[in-house]
PDB file of C-alpha atoms in Angstrom:
ATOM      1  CA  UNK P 267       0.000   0.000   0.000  1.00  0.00           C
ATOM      2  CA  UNK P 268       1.678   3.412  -0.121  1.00  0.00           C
ATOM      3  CA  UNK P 269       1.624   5.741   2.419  1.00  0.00           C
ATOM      4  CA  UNK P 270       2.453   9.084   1.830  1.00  0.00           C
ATOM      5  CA  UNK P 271       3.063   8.457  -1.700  1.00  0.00           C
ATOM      6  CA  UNK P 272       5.832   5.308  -1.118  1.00  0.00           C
ATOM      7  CA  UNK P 273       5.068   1.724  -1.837  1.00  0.00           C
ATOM      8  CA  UNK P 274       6.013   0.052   1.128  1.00  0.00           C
ATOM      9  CA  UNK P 275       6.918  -2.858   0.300  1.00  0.00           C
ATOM     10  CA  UNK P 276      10.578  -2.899  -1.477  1.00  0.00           C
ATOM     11  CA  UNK P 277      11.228  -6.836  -1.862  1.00  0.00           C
ATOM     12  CA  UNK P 278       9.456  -9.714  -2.322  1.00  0.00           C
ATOM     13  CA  UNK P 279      11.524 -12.961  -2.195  1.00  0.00           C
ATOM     14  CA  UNK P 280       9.313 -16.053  -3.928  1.00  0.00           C
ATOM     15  CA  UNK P 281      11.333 -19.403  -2.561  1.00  0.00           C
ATOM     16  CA  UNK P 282       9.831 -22.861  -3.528  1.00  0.00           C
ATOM     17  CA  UNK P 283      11.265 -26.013  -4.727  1.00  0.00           C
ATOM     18  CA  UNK P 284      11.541 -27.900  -7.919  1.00  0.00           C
ATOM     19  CA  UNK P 285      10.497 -31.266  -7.227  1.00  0.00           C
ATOM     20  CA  UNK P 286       8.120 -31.223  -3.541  1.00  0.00           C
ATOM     21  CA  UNK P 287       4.577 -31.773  -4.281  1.00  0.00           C
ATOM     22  CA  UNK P 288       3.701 -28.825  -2.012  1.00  0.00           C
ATOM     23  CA  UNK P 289       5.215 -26.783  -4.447  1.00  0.00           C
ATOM     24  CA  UNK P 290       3.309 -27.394  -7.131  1.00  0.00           C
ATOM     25  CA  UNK P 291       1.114 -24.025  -6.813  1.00  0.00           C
ATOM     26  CA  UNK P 292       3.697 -21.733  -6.477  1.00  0.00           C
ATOM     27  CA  UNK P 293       6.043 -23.235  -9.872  1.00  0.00           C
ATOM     28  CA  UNK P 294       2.625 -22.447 -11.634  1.00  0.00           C
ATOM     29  CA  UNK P 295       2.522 -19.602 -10.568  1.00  0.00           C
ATOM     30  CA  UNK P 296       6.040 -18.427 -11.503  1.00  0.00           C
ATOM     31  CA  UNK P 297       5.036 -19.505 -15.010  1.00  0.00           C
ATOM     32  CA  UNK P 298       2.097 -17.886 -15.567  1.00  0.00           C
ATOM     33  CA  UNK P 299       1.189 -15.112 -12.909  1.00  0.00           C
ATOM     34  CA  UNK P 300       4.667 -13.728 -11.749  1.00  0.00           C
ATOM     35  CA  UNK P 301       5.480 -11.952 -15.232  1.00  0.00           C
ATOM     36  CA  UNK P 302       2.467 -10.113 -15.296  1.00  0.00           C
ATOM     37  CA  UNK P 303       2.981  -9.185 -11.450  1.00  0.00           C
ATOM     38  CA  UNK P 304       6.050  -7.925 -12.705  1.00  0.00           C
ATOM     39  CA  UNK P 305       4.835  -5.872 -14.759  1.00  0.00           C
ATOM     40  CA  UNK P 306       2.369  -4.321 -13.354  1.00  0.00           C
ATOM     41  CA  UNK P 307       4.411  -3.411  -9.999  1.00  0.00           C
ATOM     42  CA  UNK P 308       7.650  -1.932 -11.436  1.00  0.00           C
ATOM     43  CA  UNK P 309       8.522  -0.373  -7.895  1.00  0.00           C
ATOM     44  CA  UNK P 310       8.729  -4.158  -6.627  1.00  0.00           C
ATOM     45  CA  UNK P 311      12.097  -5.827  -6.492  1.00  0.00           C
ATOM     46  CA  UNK P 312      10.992  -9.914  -7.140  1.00  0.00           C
ATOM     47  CA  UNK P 313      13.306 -12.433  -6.555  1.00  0.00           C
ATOM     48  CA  UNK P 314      12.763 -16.366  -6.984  1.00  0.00           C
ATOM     49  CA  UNK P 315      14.803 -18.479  -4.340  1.00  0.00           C
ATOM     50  CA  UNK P 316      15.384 -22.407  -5.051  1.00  0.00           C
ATOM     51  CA  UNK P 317      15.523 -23.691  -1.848  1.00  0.00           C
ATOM     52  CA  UNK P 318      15.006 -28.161  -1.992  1.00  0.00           C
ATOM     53  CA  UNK P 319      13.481 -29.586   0.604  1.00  0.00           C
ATOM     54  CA  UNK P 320      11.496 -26.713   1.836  1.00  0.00           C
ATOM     55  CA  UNK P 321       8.031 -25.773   1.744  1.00  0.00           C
ATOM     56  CA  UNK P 322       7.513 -22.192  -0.311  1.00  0.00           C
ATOM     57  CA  UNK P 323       6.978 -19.353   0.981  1.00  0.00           C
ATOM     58  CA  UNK P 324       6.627 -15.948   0.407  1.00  0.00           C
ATOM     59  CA  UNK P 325       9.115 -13.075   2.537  1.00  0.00           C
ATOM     60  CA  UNK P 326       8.033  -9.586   2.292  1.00  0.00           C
ATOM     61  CA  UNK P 327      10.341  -7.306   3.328  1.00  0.00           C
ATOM     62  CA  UNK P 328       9.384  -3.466   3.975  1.00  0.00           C
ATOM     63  CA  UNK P 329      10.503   0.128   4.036  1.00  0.00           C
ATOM     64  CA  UNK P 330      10.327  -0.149   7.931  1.00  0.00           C
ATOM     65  CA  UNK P 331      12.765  -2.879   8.529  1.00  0.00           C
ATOM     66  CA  UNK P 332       9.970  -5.345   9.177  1.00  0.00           C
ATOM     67  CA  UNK P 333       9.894  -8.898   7.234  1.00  0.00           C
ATOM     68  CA  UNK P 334       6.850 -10.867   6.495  1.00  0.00           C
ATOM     69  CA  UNK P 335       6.831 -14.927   6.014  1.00  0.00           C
ATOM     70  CA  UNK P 336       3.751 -16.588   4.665  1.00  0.00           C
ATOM     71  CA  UNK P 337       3.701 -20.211   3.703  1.00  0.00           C
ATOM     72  CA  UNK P 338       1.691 -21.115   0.851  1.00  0.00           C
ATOM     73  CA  UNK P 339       2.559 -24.554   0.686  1.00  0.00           C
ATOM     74  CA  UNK P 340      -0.178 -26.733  -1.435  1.00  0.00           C
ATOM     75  CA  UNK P 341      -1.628 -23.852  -2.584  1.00  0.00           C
ATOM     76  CA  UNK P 342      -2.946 -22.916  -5.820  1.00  0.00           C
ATOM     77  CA  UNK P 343      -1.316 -20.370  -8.098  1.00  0.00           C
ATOM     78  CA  UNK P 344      -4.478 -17.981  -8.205  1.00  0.00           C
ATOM     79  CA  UNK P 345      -4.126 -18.161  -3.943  1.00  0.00           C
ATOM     80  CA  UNK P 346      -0.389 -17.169  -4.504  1.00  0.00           C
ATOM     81  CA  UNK P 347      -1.501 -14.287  -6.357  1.00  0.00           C
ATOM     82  CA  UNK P 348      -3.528 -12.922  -3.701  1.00  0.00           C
ATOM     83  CA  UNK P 349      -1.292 -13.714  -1.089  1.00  0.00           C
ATOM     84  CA  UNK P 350       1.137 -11.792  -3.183  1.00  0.00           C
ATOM     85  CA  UNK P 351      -1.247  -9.021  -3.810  1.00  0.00           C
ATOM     86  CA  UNK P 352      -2.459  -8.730  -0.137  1.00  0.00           C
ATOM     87  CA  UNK P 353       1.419  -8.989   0.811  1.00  0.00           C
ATOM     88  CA  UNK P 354       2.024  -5.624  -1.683  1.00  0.00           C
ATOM     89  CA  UNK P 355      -1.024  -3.830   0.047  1.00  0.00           C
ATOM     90  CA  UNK P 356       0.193  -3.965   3.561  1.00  0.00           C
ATOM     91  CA  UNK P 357       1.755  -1.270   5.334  1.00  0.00           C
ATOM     92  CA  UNK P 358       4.303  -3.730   6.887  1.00  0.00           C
ATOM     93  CA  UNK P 359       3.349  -2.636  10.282  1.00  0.00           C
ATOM     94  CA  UNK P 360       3.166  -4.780  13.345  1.00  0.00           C
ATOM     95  CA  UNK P 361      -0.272  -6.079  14.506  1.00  0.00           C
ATOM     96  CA  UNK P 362      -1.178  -4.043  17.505  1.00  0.00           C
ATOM     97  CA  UNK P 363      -3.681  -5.205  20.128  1.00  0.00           C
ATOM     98  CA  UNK P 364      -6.358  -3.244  21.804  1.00  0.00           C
ATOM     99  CA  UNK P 365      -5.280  -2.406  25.269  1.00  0.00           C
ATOM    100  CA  UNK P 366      -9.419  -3.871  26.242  1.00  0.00           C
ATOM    101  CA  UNK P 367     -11.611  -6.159  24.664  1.00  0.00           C
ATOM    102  CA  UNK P 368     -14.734  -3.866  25.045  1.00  0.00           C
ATOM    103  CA  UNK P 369     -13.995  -0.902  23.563  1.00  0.00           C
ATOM    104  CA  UNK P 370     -16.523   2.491  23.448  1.00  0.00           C
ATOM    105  CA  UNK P 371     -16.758   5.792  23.831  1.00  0.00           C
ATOM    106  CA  UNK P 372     -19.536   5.656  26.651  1.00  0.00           C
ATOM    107  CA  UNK P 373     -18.754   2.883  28.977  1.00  0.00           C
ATOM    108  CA  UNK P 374     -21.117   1.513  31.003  1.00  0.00           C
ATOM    109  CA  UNK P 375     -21.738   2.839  34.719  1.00  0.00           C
ATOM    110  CA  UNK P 376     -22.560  -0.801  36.044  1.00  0.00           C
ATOM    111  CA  UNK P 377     -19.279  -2.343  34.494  1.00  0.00           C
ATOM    112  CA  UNK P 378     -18.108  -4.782  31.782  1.00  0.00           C
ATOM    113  CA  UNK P 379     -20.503  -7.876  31.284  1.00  0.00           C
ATOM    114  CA  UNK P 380     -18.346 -10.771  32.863  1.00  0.00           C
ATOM    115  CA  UNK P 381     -19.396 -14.324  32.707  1.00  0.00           C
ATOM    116  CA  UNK P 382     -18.603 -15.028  36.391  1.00  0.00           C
ATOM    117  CA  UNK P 383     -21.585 -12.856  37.904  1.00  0.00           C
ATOM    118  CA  UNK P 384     -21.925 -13.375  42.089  1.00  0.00           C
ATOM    119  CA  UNK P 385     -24.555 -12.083  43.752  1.00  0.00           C
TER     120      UNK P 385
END
């Protein structure tokens, strides 16, 4: 996604192997959907990484110094693509979590609904 203008997502590092069976997805997708992702993302440095033995995965690696790994092991190549695509859209931040589960502007007077009510 780009944020103030920037892409931020500088790298994207496609490693699979030639001859697993949970590979299969991804060396489809290298020969039919990765030139056109190419293409159409010129800011994007793609690499392909043979790595035997291994499971593929995808490593996104950001502006911000943060990396990414998603495993798309027996996958198929149209779920690579949108792993890939939703990979390019994030901001590469860190998942925050909300400091409360219940969270609203008003809170209530009587308290948080708890399951452990004693009377």
């Amino acid at each position: 996604m780009a944020w103030k203008g920037m892409w931020q997502l500088k790298k994207l590092v496609v490693s699979y192997c030639d001859w697993g069976g949970s590979s299969r997805g991804i060396r489809a997708f290298i020969e039919s959907n990765l030139p056109a992702f190419k293409d159409s993302n010129p800011q994007l440095e793609v690499l392909t990484e043979l790595s035997r033995g291994q499971h593929p995965c995808l490593k996104a690696f950001y502006k911000n110094k943060n990396e990414r790994v998603v495993c798309v092991k027996n996958l198929a190549s149209e779920d690579v693509l949108l792993h890939a695509t939703r990979l390019r859209n994030a901001l590469g931040r860190k998942v925050k979590k909300l400091p409360t589960r219940h969270v609203t502007k008003h809170p209530s007077v009587q308290g948080t609904w708890t399951t452990d009510v004693r009377f």
